């Protein structure tokens, strides 16, 4: 599977709109996409960009239906249900479907090097007015190889086009990419890198789920049910998808950074770099690989909810749920890291209680997990009758089952992301406080609130006759 197959599947499911009206790469593409995503509209394929022949694809993950399409699941599944299927396939699979190396593929249809390397050949968008420039990708998979272990890492980074041959790469401190880069710095060598722009969307998902002994391509094939195919990029020797749209091969000098940004982050705000651009690693592009008539996959960010927030919510939901299963925490009914919380900051877990303190144990486990330990600043637990991604019912539980004095715990110190705009810009940007909110009816109560429930027999009768009522919902 590749990006084009996914686009065709979206079209068949009436989840794609081909925009034939001419649009400008400068703000117009991003603004049309943002308005469409906020209305849960279709994915967009802009086929006429001013001054360019290359189309631009946006909105890949903006609806739960498109997430299900990407995963090859029934289209009516919720985010929670799709994440559960991902978790089950990766945690309970008897064996991984190993990826297959091939010698050729569509990405090698065009190989440009030397003076032919010019990033201006692509309709790279500018997303927001205060952005520092054009971003060739905000969710780009950058392939790196650990020089000591030989392990390959597919990190997801934003990349600003600095000029026709260089891109700033936001490799944040503490991330695996930075750890690899420091090893090259210690060796006194530049770090080979290959940036993938446009491929099987599952590769982005695979890059977030740690699986010992498996590559991201193995994970992709396992979830897909068939071998993923990769080839070794001719310049760097790094594995890239054979069906990728565009690959930028080059080097990153671990000792030569340039100012990059600012950029409208997934939080809906700019960071401190709005006032002072921060030096970032730079990808020196030595060679461009691209398919015939390539499609530029663009993902904007800004305030929630966009396709990026749906992607972040899905991947973090899947990884958190997986970790809770691996921790053998009992009673987990559903999990959701909310897209409305920028896909990071708030998690909801539905639990079937079996003993007093069970729901608190679940909340503690979330904070103690790898996913929950970074960025999460609120955990809400609800009873099993409420799906974790059903915000309407979650707020019902917070209103009618939650007592602030009984159900609230504050944690003073936890690891945060420096991108959180709620933290003091002049203070500590690496730690945050956290709140646990138990919206479950206490297990030990002998007399529990009696819910107003509909009659199941009457509901079944109504559902069987629903077409007779002429009510379209």
Short mmCIF file of C-alpha atoms in Angstrom, two decimals:
data_model
loop_
_atom_site.label_atom_id
_atom_site.label_comp_id
_atom_site.label_asym_id
_atom_site.label_seq_id
_atom_site.Cartn_x
_atom_site.Cartn_y
_atom_site.Cartn_z
CA UNK A 1 0.00 0.00 0.00
CA UNK A 2 1.14 3.56 -0.65
CA UNK A 3 -0.28 7.08 -0.39
CA UNK A 4 -2.04 6.82 -3.76
CA UNK A 5 -3.87 3.67 -2.74
CA UNK A 6 -5.06 5.41 0.44
CA UNK A 7 -6.23 8.43 -1.57
CA UNK A 8 -8.18 6.14 -3.91
CA UNK A 9 -9.77 4.39 -0.93
CA UNK A 10 -10.84 7.76 0.47
CA UNK A 11 -12.37 8.64 -2.90
CA UNK A 12 -14.32 5.37 -3.03
CA UNK A 13 -15.66 6.02 0.49
CA UNK A 14 -16.67 9.60 -0.46
CA UNK A 15 -14.01 10.94 1.91
CA UNK A 16 -12.05 12.88 -0.73
CA UNK A 17 -12.65 16.12 -2.60
CA UNK A 18 -10.54 16.98 -5.64
CA UNK A 19 -10.07 20.76 -5.72
CA UNK A 20 -9.54 21.84 -9.32
CA UNK A 21 -9.75 25.60 -8.69
CA UNK A 22 -6.30 27.22 -8.73
CA UNK A 23 -4.97 27.91 -5.23
CA UNK A 24 -1.83 29.53 -3.85
CA UNK A 25 0.76 27.69 -1.76
CA UNK A 26 1.05 30.86 0.31
CA UNK A 27 -1.61 30.45 3.07
CA UNK A 28 -4.51 29.54 0.76
CA UNK A 29 -3.96 25.76 0.76
CA UNK A 30 -3.52 25.66 4.53
CA UNK A 31 -6.49 27.88 5.29
CA UNK A 32 -8.89 25.95 3.05
CA UNK A 33 -7.66 22.74 4.66
CA UNK A 34 -8.01 24.07 8.21
CA UNK A 35 -11.59 25.23 7.70
CA UNK A 36 -12.46 21.88 6.11
CA UNK A 37 -10.85 19.84 8.90
CA UNK A 38 -12.62 21.81 11.65
CA UNK A 39 -15.93 20.94 9.98
CA UNK A 40 -14.95 17.24 9.71
CA UNK A 41 -15.01 17.59 5.95
CA UNK A 42 -13.28 15.40 3.37
CA UNK A 43 -9.60 14.99 2.67
CA UNK A 44 -8.51 17.41 -0.07
CA UNK A 45 -6.41 16.88 -3.18
CA UNK A 46 -5.45 20.27 -4.60
CA UNK A 47 -4.77 19.61 -8.27
CA UNK A 48 -4.00 23.15 -9.46
CA UNK A 49 -1.42 25.11 -7.46
CA UNK A 50 -0.30 28.47 -8.79
CA UNK A 51 3.05 28.07 -10.55
CA UNK A 52 3.28 24.29 -10.02
CA UNK A 53 2.20 20.99 -11.57
CA UNK A 54 2.54 18.93 -8.38
CA UNK A 55 -0.72 18.32 -6.45
CA UNK A 56 -0.98 18.67 -2.66
CA UNK A 57 -2.87 16.27 -0.40
CA UNK A 58 -4.22 17.37 3.01
CA UNK A 59 -6.56 16.16 5.76
CA UNK A 60 -5.53 12.51 5.71
CA UNK A 61 -6.59 11.65 9.27
CA UNK A 62 -9.14 14.34 10.13
CA UNK A 63 -12.05 11.94 10.68
CA UNK A 64 -12.43 8.60 12.46
CA UNK A 65 -13.69 7.15 9.18
CA UNK A 66 -10.43 7.97 7.41
CA UNK A 67 -8.45 6.52 10.32
CA UNK A 68 -10.41 3.28 9.88
CA UNK A 69 -9.81 3.34 6.12
CA UNK A 70 -6.10 3.72 6.71
CA UNK A 71 -6.13 0.71 9.05
CA UNK A 72 -8.27 -1.43 6.75
CA UNK A 73 -11.04 -1.61 9.37
CA UNK A 74 -14.84 -1.14 9.18
CA UNK A 75 -15.49 2.53 8.48
CA UNK A 76 -17.93 3.03 11.37
CA UNK A 77 -15.43 2.35 14.14
CA UNK A 78 -14.74 5.07 16.69
CA UNK A 79 -11.23 6.30 17.47
CA UNK A 80 -11.20 4.09 20.59
CA UNK A 81 -12.30 1.03 18.66
CA UNK A 82 -9.74 1.55 15.90
CA UNK A 83 -6.97 2.05 18.47
CA UNK A 84 -8.06 -1.14 20.23
CA UNK A 85 -7.76 -3.07 16.97
CA UNK A 86 -4.24 -1.68 16.45
CA UNK A 87 -3.32 -2.70 19.99
CA UNK A 88 -4.67 -6.21 19.55
CA UNK A 89 -2.88 -6.77 16.26
CA UNK A 90 0.50 -5.65 17.60
CA UNK A 91 0.39 -7.00 21.15
CA UNK A 92 -1.29 -10.37 20.53
CA UNK A 93 0.06 -11.25 17.08
CA UNK A 94 1.85 -14.61 17.10
CA UNK A 95 4.56 -13.37 14.79
CA UNK A 96 5.57 -10.22 13.00
CA UNK A 97 5.33 -10.05 9.24
CA UNK A 98 8.87 -9.09 8.34
CA UNK A 99 9.33 -6.36 5.74
CA UNK A 100 10.88 -7.26 2.39
CA UNK A 101 13.79 -5.45 0.79
CA UNK A 102 13.37 -4.80 -2.94
CA UNK A 103 15.89 -3.43 -5.41
CA UNK A 104 13.60 -1.08 -7.29
CA UNK A 105 10.40 0.87 -6.79
CA UNK A 106 8.38 3.89 -7.97
CA UNK A 107 10.36 6.27 -5.74
CA UNK A 108 13.39 5.70 -7.99
CA UNK A 109 11.59 6.84 -11.14
CA UNK A 110 13.38 10.19 -10.78
CA UNK A 111 16.78 10.66 -9.11
CA UNK A 112 18.06 14.24 -8.97
CA UNK A 113 21.47 15.19 -7.62
CA UNK A 114 24.03 17.98 -7.83
CA UNK A 115 22.75 21.19 -9.41
CA UNK A 116 19.39 19.52 -10.09
CA UNK A 117 18.58 19.49 -6.38
CA UNK A 118 16.08 22.31 -5.89
CA UNK A 119 13.39 22.13 -3.22
CA UNK A 120 11.55 24.96 -4.97
CA UNK A 121 10.34 22.38 -7.47
CA UNK A 122 7.61 21.41 -4.99
CA UNK A 123 4.62 23.61 -3.97
CA UNK A 124 5.74 23.78 -0.35
CA UNK A 125 3.02 25.53 1.69
CA UNK A 126 3.24 28.38 4.12
CA UNK A 127 0.63 27.54 6.76
CA UNK A 128 0.12 30.56 9.05
CA UNK A 129 1.00 34.27 8.69
CA UNK A 130 3.53 34.31 11.54
CA UNK A 131 5.34 31.14 10.44
CA UNK A 132 9.03 31.56 9.78
CA UNK A 133 8.72 30.28 6.24
CA UNK A 134 7.50 27.38 4.09
CA UNK A 135 7.32 23.92 5.63
CA UNK A 136 8.01 21.01 3.30
CA UNK A 137 6.61 18.79 5.99
CA UNK A 138 5.22 19.04 9.51
CA UNK A 139 4.90 15.27 9.93
CA UNK A 140 7.90 13.99 7.99
CA UNK A 141 9.44 10.58 8.68
CA UNK A 142 13.19 11.07 8.91
CA UNK A 143 15.21 7.86 8.67
CA UNK A 144 18.36 7.70 10.83
CA UNK A 145 20.71 4.86 11.70
CA UNK A 146 22.43 4.42 15.06
CA UNK A 147 26.16 4.19 14.25
CA UNK A 148 26.80 1.95 17.26
CA UNK A 149 23.91 -0.52 17.21
CA UNK A 150 22.92 -0.33 13.54
CA UNK A 151 19.27 0.12 14.56
CA UNK A 152 17.15 2.24 12.21
CA UNK A 153 14.90 4.97 13.62
CA UNK A 154 11.99 6.61 11.80
CA UNK A 155 11.45 9.84 13.71
CA UNK A 156 8.61 12.25 12.94
CA UNK A 157 9.74 15.87 12.67
CA UNK A 158 8.74 19.15 11.11
CA UNK A 159 11.02 20.52 8.38
CA UNK A 160 11.24 24.14 7.31
CA UNK A 161 12.62 24.85 3.84
CA UNK A 162 15.52 27.22 4.55
CA UNK A 163 16.63 27.51 0.92
CA UNK A 164 16.69 25.39 -2.23
CA UNK A 165 18.96 22.73 -0.71
CA UNK A 166 18.55 22.90 3.09
CA UNK A 167 15.80 22.15 5.58
CA UNK A 168 15.71 22.88 9.29
CA UNK A 169 14.74 19.77 11.26
CA UNK A 170 13.11 20.06 14.68
CA UNK A 171 14.83 17.26 16.57
CA UNK A 172 13.86 18.00 20.17
CA UNK A 173 16.23 17.42 23.12
CA UNK A 174 15.94 14.00 24.72
CA UNK A 175 14.38 12.31 21.70
CA UNK A 176 15.98 9.27 20.12
CA UNK A 177 16.98 11.25 17.06
CA UNK A 178 19.02 13.63 19.22
CA UNK A 179 20.70 10.73 21.00
CA UNK A 180 21.73 9.26 17.65
CA UNK A 181 22.94 12.66 16.45
CA UNK A 182 25.14 13.05 19.53
CA UNK A 183 26.87 9.78 18.68
CA UNK A 184 27.81 11.16 15.26
CA UNK A 185 29.04 14.34 16.93
CA UNK A 186 31.26 12.27 19.21
CA UNK A 187 32.63 10.46 16.13
CA UNK A 188 33.23 13.78 14.36
CA UNK A 189 31.01 12.74 11.45
CA UNK A 190 27.92 14.06 9.71
CA UNK A 191 24.76 12.02 10.16
CA UNK A 192 23.19 10.46 7.03
CA UNK A 193 19.44 11.11 6.85
CA UNK A 194 16.55 10.43 4.49
CA UNK A 195 13.28 12.37 4.79
CA UNK A 196 10.16 10.56 3.55
CA UNK A 197 7.35 12.79 2.27
CA UNK A 198 4.28 10.78 1.28
CA UNK A 199 4.00 7.02 1.88
CA UNK A 200 1.72 4.40 3.43
CA UNK A 201 0.09 6.35 6.30
CA UNK A 202 0.60 3.36 8.59
CA UNK A 203 4.32 4.08 8.64
CA UNK A 204 3.62 7.21 10.70
CA UNK A 205 1.64 5.09 13.16
CA UNK A 206 4.31 2.40 13.34
CA UNK A 207 6.93 5.00 14.22
CA UNK A 208 5.16 5.71 17.52
CA UNK A 209 4.82 2.12 18.76
CA UNK A 210 7.89 0.51 20.28
CA UNK A 211 8.18 -3.21 19.54
CA UNK A 212 11.39 -4.94 20.59
CA UNK A 213 13.19 -6.55 17.69
CA UNK A 214 10.88 -5.12 15.05
CA UNK A 215 11.33 -2.29 12.59
CA UNK A 216 8.62 0.21 11.78
CA UNK A 217 8.25 -1.54 8.43
CA UNK A 218 7.66 -4.86 10.24
CA UNK A 219 4.92 -3.24 12.34
CA UNK A 220 3.34 -1.73 9.23
CA UNK A 221 3.23 -5.08 7.46
CA UNK A 222 1.88 -6.86 10.54
CA UNK A 223 -1.05 -4.47 10.91
CA UNK A 224 -1.61 -4.45 7.15
CA UNK A 225 -1.46 -8.23 6.92
CA UNK A 226 1.11 -8.29 4.13
CA UNK A 227 4.81 -7.57 3.77
CA UNK A 228 5.84 -3.94 3.60
CA UNK A 229 8.43 -3.22 0.93
CA UNK A 230 11.46 -0.99 1.33
CA UNK A 231 14.60 -0.29 -0.66
CA UNK A 232 17.95 1.12 0.29
CA UNK A 233 18.19 4.76 -0.77
CA UNK A 234 21.07 5.00 -3.26
CA UNK A 235 23.02 7.81 -1.59
CA UNK A 236 22.62 7.14 2.14
CA UNK A 237 21.90 3.41 2.14
CA UNK A 238 18.97 4.02 4.48
CA UNK A 239 15.74 2.01 4.13
CA UNK A 240 12.87 3.99 2.58
CA UNK A 241 9.43 2.87 1.35
CA UNK A 242 9.63 1.63 -2.24
CA UNK A 243 6.38 3.43 -3.04
CA UNK A 244 7.19 6.76 -1.36
CA UNK A 245 6.23 9.92 -3.23
CA UNK A 246 9.33 11.98 -2.36
CA UNK A 247 12.54 11.20 -0.46
CA UNK A 248 15.18 13.81 0.41
CA UNK A 249 18.60 12.24 0.97
CA UNK A 250 21.41 14.08 2.66
CA UNK A 251 23.41 14.74 5.81
CA UNK A 252 22.94 16.53 9.12
CA UNK A 253 25.99 18.17 10.66
CA UNK A 254 25.54 17.64 14.44
CA UNK A 255 27.64 20.73 15.16
CA UNK A 256 26.13 23.21 12.67
CA UNK A 257 22.66 24.51 13.54
CA UNK A 258 20.65 27.31 11.91
CA UNK A 259 17.63 29.32 13.14
CA UNK A 260 14.35 27.56 12.32
CA UNK A 261 10.77 28.63 12.96
CA UNK A 262 8.60 29.97 14.32
CA UNK A 263 5.77 27.57 13.50
CA UNK A 264 2.14 27.35 14.62
CA UNK A 265 2.31 24.27 16.85
CA UNK A 266 -0.29 21.54 17.44
CA UNK A 267 -1.24 23.37 20.66
CA UNK A 268 -2.71 26.19 18.61
CA UNK A 269 -0.01 28.59 19.79
CA UNK A 270 3.52 29.62 18.93
CA UNK A 271 6.38 28.81 21.27
CA UNK A 272 9.08 31.18 22.52
CA UNK A 273 10.82 30.95 19.15
CA UNK A 274 8.24 33.44 17.85
CA UNK A 275 10.31 36.09 19.63
CA UNK A 276 13.68 34.44 19.12
CA UNK A 277 14.20 31.73 16.48
CA UNK A 278 15.97 28.72 17.93
CA UNK A 279 18.90 27.08 16.09
CA UNK A 280 18.01 23.58 14.87
CA UNK A 281 19.79 20.78 13.02
CA UNK A 282 19.89 21.20 9.24
CA UNK A 283 19.37 18.56 6.57
CA UNK A 284 21.70 19.30 3.66
CA UNK A 285 19.82 17.75 0.73
CA UNK A 286 22.24 16.02 -1.63
CA UNK A 287 19.74 14.02 -3.66
CA UNK A 288 16.01 13.99 -4.35
CA UNK A 289 14.10 10.84 -5.23
CA UNK A 290 10.53 11.13 -6.45
CA UNK A 291 7.87 9.26 -8.33
CA UNK A 292 6.57 10.45 -11.67
CA UNK A 293 3.98 13.16 -11.02
CA UNK A 294 4.60 13.14 -7.24
CA UNK A 295 2.00 14.13 -4.67
CA UNK A 296 3.13 16.43 -1.85
CA UNK A 297 1.52 15.34 1.41
CA UNK A 298 0.99 18.41 3.63
CA UNK A 299 -0.20 18.45 7.23
CA UNK A 300 -0.98 21.72 8.98
CA UNK A 301 -1.40 22.15 12.70
CA UNK A 302 -2.68 25.08 14.75
CA UNK A 303 -5.57 24.80 17.21
CA UNK A 304 -7.37 21.45 17.55
CA UNK A 305 -8.90 19.56 15.88
CA UNK A 306 -7.00 18.94 12.64
CA UNK A 307 -5.79 15.75 11.00
CA UNK A 308 -2.56 16.02 13.00
CA UNK A 309 -4.51 16.00 16.28
CA UNK A 310 -6.48 12.96 15.16
CA UNK A 311 -3.20 11.26 14.26
CA UNK A 312 -1.60 12.16 17.61
CA UNK A 313 -4.70 11.09 19.53
CA UNK A 314 -4.86 7.76 17.71
CA UNK A 315 -1.20 6.88 18.13
CA UNK A 316 -1.06 7.88 21.79
CA UNK A 317 -4.33 6.10 22.52
CA UNK A 318 -2.97 2.94 20.89
CA UNK A 319 0.38 3.08 22.69
CA UNK A 320 -1.18 3.93 26.08
CA UNK A 321 -3.72 1.11 25.76
CA UNK A 322 -0.96 -1.29 24.75
CA UNK A 323 1.15 -0.34 27.76
CA UNK A 324 -1.78 -0.74 30.18
CA UNK A 325 -2.37 -4.22 28.76
CA UNK A 326 1.32 -5.05 29.13
CA UNK A 327 1.21 -3.80 32.74
CA UNK A 328 -1.69 -6.24 33.29
CA UNK A 329 -3.91 -3.51 34.72
CA UNK A 330 -7.31 -5.21 35.10
CA UNK A 331 -10.68 -3.90 34.02
CA UNK A 332 -9.67 -1.56 31.16
CA UNK A 333 -12.74 -1.11 28.94
CA UNK A 334 -11.55 1.69 26.65
CA UNK A 335 -8.85 4.35 26.43
CA UNK A 336 -8.62 7.70 24.68
CA UNK A 337 -6.05 10.47 24.57
CA UNK A 338 -8.41 13.18 23.41
CA UNK A 339 -7.86 14.89 20.04
CA UNK A 340 -9.54 17.95 21.56
CA UNK A 341 -6.62 18.13 24.01
CA UNK A 342 -4.19 18.54 21.10
CA UNK A 343 -3.85 14.76 21.04
CA UNK A 344 -1.57 14.79 24.08
CA UNK A 345 -2.58 16.50 27.31
CA UNK A 346 -5.72 14.69 28.58
CA UNK A 347 -6.43 10.98 28.78
CA UNK A 348 -9.73 9.27 29.59
CA UNK A 349 -9.92 5.63 30.67
CA UNK A 350 -13.11 3.62 31.09
CA UNK A 351 -12.79 0.93 33.77
CA UNK A 352 -14.89 -1.98 34.99
CA UNK A 353 -14.31 -1.72 38.73
CA UNK A 354 -13.70 -4.88 40.76
CA UNK A 355 -12.55 -3.52 44.14
CA UNK A 356 -12.25 -0.26 46.11
CA UNK A 357 -9.52 2.01 44.74
CA UNK A 358 -9.52 0.25 41.36
CA UNK A 359 -10.19 3.41 39.35
CA UNK A 360 -7.37 5.24 41.17
CA UNK A 361 -5.00 2.37 40.38
CA UNK A 362 -5.87 2.81 36.71
CA UNK A 363 -5.16 6.55 36.83
CA UNK A 364 -1.83 5.91 38.56
CA UNK A 365 -0.94 3.35 35.89
CA UNK A 366 -1.60 5.89 33.15
CA UNK A 367 0.83 8.36 34.72
CA UNK A 368 3.32 5.55 35.31
CA UNK A 369 3.27 4.39 31.69
CA UNK A 370 5.78 5.51 29.10
CA UNK A 371 3.10 7.31 27.07
CA UNK A 372 1.43 8.89 30.09
CA UNK A 373 4.67 10.04 31.68
CA UNK A 374 5.33 12.66 28.99
CA UNK A 375 3.02 15.61 28.45
CA UNK A 376 -0.16 14.22 30.04
CA UNK A 377 -1.44 16.64 32.67
CA UNK A 378 -4.93 15.27 33.26
CA UNK A 379 -6.41 11.78 33.62
CA UNK A 380 -10.15 11.15 33.90
CA UNK A 381 -11.47 7.72 34.86
CA UNK A 382 -15.08 6.78 34.12
CA UNK A 383 -17.19 3.67 34.60
CA UNK A 384 -17.40 0.95 31.95
CA UNK A 385 -20.78 2.12 30.64
CA UNK A 386 -19.07 5.21 29.16
CA UNK A 387 -16.79 4.95 26.13
CA UNK A 388 -13.57 6.89 26.72
CA UNK A 389 -13.96 8.99 23.55
CA UNK A 390 -17.63 9.86 24.20
CA UNK A 391 -17.07 13.40 25.47
CA UNK A 392 -20.79 14.01 25.96
CA UNK A 393 -20.99 11.12 28.43
CA UNK A 394 -17.59 11.91 30.01
CA UNK A 395 -18.84 15.36 30.95
CA UNK A 396 -22.04 13.77 32.26
CA UNK A 397 -19.89 11.65 34.56
CA UNK A 398 -17.88 14.70 35.67
CA UNK A 399 -21.16 16.44 36.46
CA UNK A 400 -23.13 13.66 38.13
CA UNK A 401 -20.65 11.04 39.39
CA UNK A 402 -17.61 13.12 40.28
CA UNK A 403 -17.08 14.85 43.62
CA UNK A 404 -14.09 17.23 43.46
CA UNK A 405 -12.98 16.66 47.06
CA UNK A 406 -13.31 12.88 46.92
CA UNK A 407 -12.19 12.30 43.37
CA UNK A 408 -9.30 14.72 42.81
CA UNK A 409 -5.58 14.12 43.28
CA UNK A 410 -2.86 16.60 42.36
CA UNK A 411 0.67 15.65 41.38
CA UNK A 412 3.12 18.52 41.66
CA UNK A 413 5.84 17.40 39.29
CA UNK A 414 5.88 15.42 36.05
CA UNK A 415 7.68 15.48 32.72
CA UNK A 416 6.29 17.98 30.24
CA UNK A 417 6.83 19.05 26.68
CA UNK A 418 8.50 22.44 26.16
CA UNK A 419 5.82 23.14 23.54
CA UNK A 420 3.09 23.52 26.21
CA UNK A 421 2.05 27.21 26.10
CA UNK A 422 0.41 26.93 29.54
CA UNK A 423 3.82 26.78 31.23
CA UNK A 424 5.58 29.95 32.39
CA UNK A 425 7.84 31.11 29.54
CA UNK A 426 10.36 32.41 32.09
CA UNK A 427 10.18 29.31 34.29
CA UNK A 428 10.64 25.55 34.05
CA UNK A 429 9.36 24.37 30.65
CA UNK A 430 10.25 20.72 31.22
CA UNK A 431 7.93 19.84 34.13
CA UNK A 432 4.22 20.24 34.78
CA UNK A 433 1.70 19.52 37.51
CA UNK A 434 -0.96 16.86 36.93
CA UNK A 435 -4.51 16.18 38.02
CA UNK A 436 -6.29 12.84 38.39
CA UNK A 437 -10.08 13.09 38.29
CA UNK A 438 -12.03 10.00 39.34
CA UNK A 439 -15.49 10.27 37.79
CA UNK A 440 -16.47 6.71 38.72
CA UNK A 441 -19.21 5.82 41.18
CA UNK A 442 -17.27 4.47 44.20
CA UNK A 443 -17.16 0.69 44.07
CA UNK A 444 -17.72 0.29 47.81
CA UNK A 445 -20.98 2.26 47.93
CA UNK A 446 -23.77 -0.10 48.97
CA UNK A 447 -26.44 2.27 47.65
CA UNK A 448 -25.45 3.56 44.22
CA UNK A 449 -27.30 6.18 42.16
CA UNK A 450 -30.07 4.65 40.06
CA UNK A 451 -29.74 5.64 36.43
CA UNK A 452 -32.76 6.45 34.28
CA UNK A 453 -32.48 3.73 31.61
CA UNK A 454 -34.63 3.06 28.58
CA UNK A 455 -36.50 -0.22 28.22
CA UNK A 456 -34.36 -2.67 26.24
CA UNK A 457 -37.35 -4.55 24.79
CA UNK A 458 -38.89 -1.32 23.52
CA UNK A 459 -35.54 -0.17 22.11
CA UNK A 460 -35.20 -3.38 20.12
CA UNK A 461 -38.72 -2.96 18.74
CA UNK A 462 -38.04 0.67 17.77
CA UNK A 463 -34.77 -0.15 16.05
CA UNK A 464 -36.50 -2.84 13.99
CA UNK A 465 -39.10 -0.31 12.82
CA UNK A 466 -36.88 2.76 12.58
CA UNK A 467 -37.25 3.12 8.81
CA UNK A 468 -40.99 3.54 9.29
CA UNK A 469 -40.62 6.71 11.33
CA UNK A 470 -38.91 8.67 8.55
CA UNK A 471 -36.45 10.22 11.00
CA UNK A 472 -33.01 10.73 9.49
CA UNK A 473 -30.34 10.64 12.24
#
